[in-house]
Amino acid sequence: MRYDLNLLPIFVALMEERSVTRAAERMGMTQPALSNALLRLRQMLQDQLFVRERYGIQPTPIALELSPLIAEALAQLDDAVLGQQAFDPAHAERLFTIAPNGYVEFVIVPAVLARLEKVAPGIKLRLTPFGNDLAETGVVSGTTALVLGRIVDPPDNLVVQHLMDEGLACAVRADHPAIGDAMTREQFETMKHINIVPPGRMRAGLFQALAQQQLKRDVAISVTNFFAAAEMVAVTDYCATLPSLICRQLMHDPRLKVLPAPVDLGSFPVEMAWHVRYRHDPAHRWLRALIGEVITDFKDKTAATAMTSPA
């Protein structure tokens, strides 16, 4: 039996989008054309594959069984073809869509952009929001090159790489009337706090760390980004508990001072994830390696700062 391999990417799109309309948009096809392709898929695989429901389509048991096999076969074909292609970052012109969480956008993306300007001026980035649902970022379907942040419960078609672990510290205004060079547990619990609630899982991680240490926090205001928190700390007697690398940047602001948390709040992971089809794509591999180099620089600078800091 001869198989139409052109139909297999359509099968994958339907599996991941669970919508004929969205799958057609992703494949650059009209909806009637994709419906016709689905009919041929059903004939080729001798199964209905997808059934209509109120909010889209759902795969049949046969489709669920075939899905990982077809995805892996396509990934191997991509590996074979793309592995033969060269990528010259110095002369390439390409747009990558990435989904960083608020922390990564604040700390890591500027350093990535600075390095791109030097070594790959034709590479452009487009940032898309990182939320609780990975599917909404586009990485599950492959329309987004990668996500950066804390990756929880990734689907089987994502590859996840651990980049680093990040700690937490406290920021208050430099001339705070009650806080000197250190903060006690009692001071932390009696102060008003600024809470950051960006999309993603870092928020849950901080709440869990506070609960584990039985450390109370009187939240006066919740904001959606780190810039707002820093500005509010600078003009109030409030405290903000922030990732250590963000605090390191805030140390350059003379209005602020950074202190260790009164108890060890642990750390949270920073991770990178991408669709399996990009495992061996030369351009994607190069971008991921560049991000890894930026992370290594952060680690080296952090280690050097720790070695030179007074005991």
Short mmCIF file of C-alpha atoms in Angstrom, two decimals, residues 88-297:
data_model
loop_
_atom_site.label_atom_id
_atom_site.label_comp_id
_atom_site.label_asym_id
_atom_site.label_seq_id
_atom_site.Cartn_x
_atom_site.Cartn_y
_atom_site.Cartn_z
CA ASP A 88 25.27 30.83 9.16
CA PRO A 89 24.10 33.12 11.97
CA ALA A 90 26.26 36.03 10.82
CA HIS A 91 24.33 36.27 7.53
CA ALA A 92 20.99 34.65 8.34
CA GLU A 93 17.77 36.65 8.34
CA ARG A 94 15.11 34.97 10.41
CA LEU A 95 12.37 35.67 12.93
CA PHE A 96 12.03 33.46 16.01
CA THR A 97 8.98 33.57 18.22
CA ILE A 98 9.77 32.77 21.85
CA ALA A 99 7.63 32.76 24.99
CA PRO A 100 9.54 33.92 28.08
CA ASN A 101 7.91 34.35 31.46
CA GLY A 102 8.15 37.73 33.17
CA TYR A 103 11.36 36.84 34.99
CA VAL A 104 13.15 35.65 31.85
CA GLU A 105 11.96 38.67 29.85
CA PHE A 106 13.35 41.02 32.53
CA VAL A 107 16.67 39.27 33.20
CA ILE A 108 17.69 37.00 30.32
CA VAL A 109 16.14 38.32 27.10
CA PRO A 110 18.08 41.65 27.16
CA ALA A 111 21.37 39.73 27.38
CA VAL A 112 20.25 37.42 24.55
CA LEU A 113 19.35 40.44 22.41
CA ALA A 114 22.73 42.09 23.07
CA ARG A 115 24.52 38.95 21.96
CA LEU A 116 22.34 38.62 18.84
CA GLU A 117 23.21 42.20 17.87
CA LYS A 118 26.90 41.27 17.85
CA VAL A 119 26.92 37.82 16.27
CA ALA A 120 23.65 37.57 14.28
CA PRO A 121 22.28 41.02 13.39
CA GLY A 122 19.75 39.54 10.96
CA ILE A 123 18.05 37.41 13.62
CA LYS A 124 14.91 38.99 15.06
CA LEU A 125 12.85 37.94 18.05
CA ARG A 126 9.13 38.14 18.65
CA LEU A 127 7.95 37.62 22.23
CA THR A 128 4.62 36.03 22.99
CA PRO A 129 3.06 35.75 26.47
CA PHE A 130 3.96 32.85 28.75
CA GLY A 131 0.92 31.69 30.71
CA ASN A 132 -0.24 28.71 32.74
CA ASP A 133 -1.33 26.87 29.57
CA LEU A 134 1.66 25.88 27.43
CA ALA A 135 -0.63 25.27 24.46
CA GLU A 136 -1.50 28.97 24.36
CA THR A 137 2.15 29.92 23.86
CA GLY A 138 2.29 28.02 20.54
CA VAL A 139 5.18 25.78 21.60
CA VAL A 140 3.00 22.64 21.72
CA SER A 141 2.02 23.15 18.09
CA GLY A 142 5.51 24.25 17.05
CA THR A 143 4.54 27.76 15.93
CA THR A 144 6.65 29.13 18.79
CA ALA A 145 10.33 28.19 18.77
CA LEU A 146 10.66 27.76 22.53
CA VAL A 147 9.38 28.72 25.96
CA LEU A 148 11.55 29.92 28.83
CA GLY A 149 10.51 29.78 32.45
CA ARG A 150 9.23 27.14 34.80
CA ILE A 151 7.87 24.23 32.76
CA VAL A 152 5.27 22.17 34.60
CA ASP A 153 3.63 18.99 33.22
CA PRO A 154 4.97 19.31 29.63
CA PRO A 155 3.29 17.17 26.94
CA ASP A 156 5.23 14.34 25.32
CA ASN A 157 6.06 16.36 22.20
CA LEU A 158 8.19 18.89 24.13
CA VAL A 159 11.85 18.57 24.99
CA VAL A 160 12.70 20.27 28.31
CA GLN A 161 16.18 21.47 29.29
CA HIS A 162 17.06 22.69 32.78
CA LEU A 163 19.03 25.95 32.56
CA MET A 164 19.64 27.00 36.16
CA ASP A 165 18.16 27.37 39.63
CA GLU A 166 17.34 30.83 40.93
CA GLY A 167 17.00 32.02 44.51
CA LEU A 168 15.01 34.79 46.17
CA ALA A 169 15.92 37.98 48.03
CA CYS A 170 14.16 41.04 49.43
CA ALA A 171 14.18 44.61 48.18
CA VAL A 172 13.31 47.68 50.30
CA ARG A 173 13.97 51.38 49.85
CA ALA A 174 17.50 52.49 50.66
CA ASP A 175 16.49 54.84 53.49
CA HIS A 176 13.92 52.56 55.05
CA PRO A 177 13.41 53.80 58.63
CA ALA A 178 13.21 50.32 60.22
CA ILE A 179 15.49 48.12 58.09
CA GLY A 180 19.27 48.26 58.26
CA ASP A 181 21.70 45.83 56.70
CA ALA A 182 19.62 42.77 57.54
CA MET A 183 16.00 41.84 58.05
CA THR A 184 14.62 39.70 60.84
CA ARG A 185 11.74 37.29 60.56
CA GLU A 186 9.66 39.57 62.81
CA GLN A 187 10.35 42.58 60.61
CA PHE A 188 9.43 40.62 57.48
CA GLU A 189 6.12 39.53 58.98
CA THR A 190 5.16 42.98 60.28
CA MET A 191 5.98 44.86 57.06
CA LYS A 192 3.60 45.45 54.18
CA HIS A 193 4.53 43.54 51.03
CA ILE A 194 4.27 43.98 47.28
CA ASN A 195 3.28 40.73 45.60
CA ILE A 196 4.15 39.96 41.97
CA VAL A 197 1.62 37.82 40.13
CA PRO A 198 3.04 37.23 36.65
CA PRO A 199 1.61 34.45 34.49
CA GLY A 200 3.19 31.08 35.08
CA ARG A 201 4.29 29.05 38.06
CA MET A 202 6.86 31.22 39.89
CA ARG A 203 4.05 32.76 41.91
CA ALA A 204 2.99 29.35 43.22
CA GLY A 205 6.63 28.53 44.02
CA LEU A 206 7.02 31.58 46.27
CA PHE A 207 3.76 30.89 48.08
CA GLN A 208 4.86 27.30 48.69
CA ALA A 209 8.26 28.43 50.01
CA LEU A 210 6.63 30.86 52.43
CA ALA A 211 4.21 28.19 53.61
CA GLN A 212 7.01 25.64 54.14
CA GLN A 213 8.90 28.12 56.31
CA GLN A 214 5.68 29.20 58.05
CA LEU A 215 6.59 32.75 57.12
CA LYS A 216 3.66 35.16 57.07
CA ARG A 217 3.37 38.00 54.57
CA ASP A 218 0.98 40.93 54.77
CA VAL A 219 0.34 41.75 51.09
CA ALA A 220 -0.66 45.39 50.54
CA ILE A 221 -0.78 45.26 46.73
CA SER A 222 -0.37 42.72 43.95
CA VAL A 223 1.18 43.84 40.66
CA THR A 224 1.77 42.11 37.33
CA ASN A 225 5.44 42.92 36.62
CA PHE A 226 8.80 43.47 38.28
CA PHE A 227 9.21 47.05 37.03
CA ALA A 228 6.10 48.14 38.93
CA ALA A 229 7.26 46.39 42.10
CA ALA A 230 10.63 48.17 42.06
CA GLU A 231 9.04 51.58 41.58
CA MET A 232 6.58 50.98 44.43
CA VAL A 233 9.31 49.78 46.79
CA ALA A 234 11.29 52.96 46.06
CA VAL A 235 8.51 55.26 47.32
CA THR A 236 7.06 53.23 50.23
CA ASP A 237 8.17 51.32 53.31
CA TYR A 238 6.97 48.10 51.64
CA CYS A 239 9.07 45.04 50.84
CA ALA A 240 9.18 42.95 47.65
CA THR A 241 10.51 39.38 47.54
CA LEU A 242 12.08 38.91 44.11
CA PRO A 243 14.37 36.55 42.19
CA SER A 244 18.03 37.10 43.06
CA LEU A 245 19.15 38.13 39.56
CA ILE A 246 16.44 40.77 39.43
CA CYS A 247 17.57 42.02 42.83
CA ARG A 248 21.13 42.15 41.51
CA GLN A 249 20.00 44.51 38.77
CA LEU A 250 18.04 46.60 41.26
CA MET A 251 21.20 47.11 43.33
CA HIS A 252 22.26 49.69 40.72
CA ASP A 253 19.26 51.83 41.69
CA PRO A 254 20.40 54.13 44.55
CA ARG A 255 16.82 54.33 45.81
CA LEU A 256 16.80 50.62 46.70
CA LYS A 257 18.73 48.13 48.78
CA VAL A 258 18.70 44.36 48.57
CA LEU A 259 18.81 42.06 51.58
CA PRO A 260 18.75 38.31 52.08
CA ALA A 261 15.37 36.90 53.06
CA PRO A 262 15.17 36.25 56.83
CA VAL A 263 14.86 32.51 56.14
CA ASP A 264 15.99 30.28 53.29
CA LEU A 265 13.21 30.37 50.70
CA GLY A 266 14.87 27.79 48.49
CA SER A 267 15.09 28.14 44.73
CA PHE A 268 13.01 27.71 41.60
CA PRO A 269 14.07 26.21 38.25
CA VAL A 270 14.53 28.13 35.02
CA GLU A 271 13.92 25.85 32.06
CA MET A 272 13.69 25.91 28.28
CA ALA A 273 11.34 23.75 26.20
CA TRP A 274 10.82 23.25 22.49
CA HIS A 275 8.89 21.01 20.10
CA VAL A 276 10.53 17.69 19.23
CA ARG A 277 10.56 18.61 15.55
CA TYR A 278 13.18 21.28 16.28
CA ARG A 279 15.61 18.95 18.08
CA HIS A 280 18.11 18.93 15.22
CA ASP A 281 17.10 22.01 13.24
CA PRO A 282 20.44 23.88 12.84
CA ALA A 283 18.97 27.35 13.37
CA HIS A 284 16.99 26.32 16.44
CA ARG A 285 19.94 24.43 17.90
CA TRP A 286 22.11 27.51 17.43
CA LEU A 287 19.58 29.77 19.18
CA ARG A 288 19.26 27.36 22.11
CA ALA A 289 23.05 27.16 22.39
CA LEU A 290 23.29 30.95 22.44
CA ILE A 291 20.74 31.12 25.26
CA GLY A 292 22.74 28.47 27.10
CA GLU A 293 25.88 30.62 26.77
CA VAL A 294 24.02 33.61 28.22
CA ILE A 295 22.90 31.49 31.17
CA THR A 296 26.49 30.29 31.71
CA ASP A 297 27.64 33.92 31.85
#
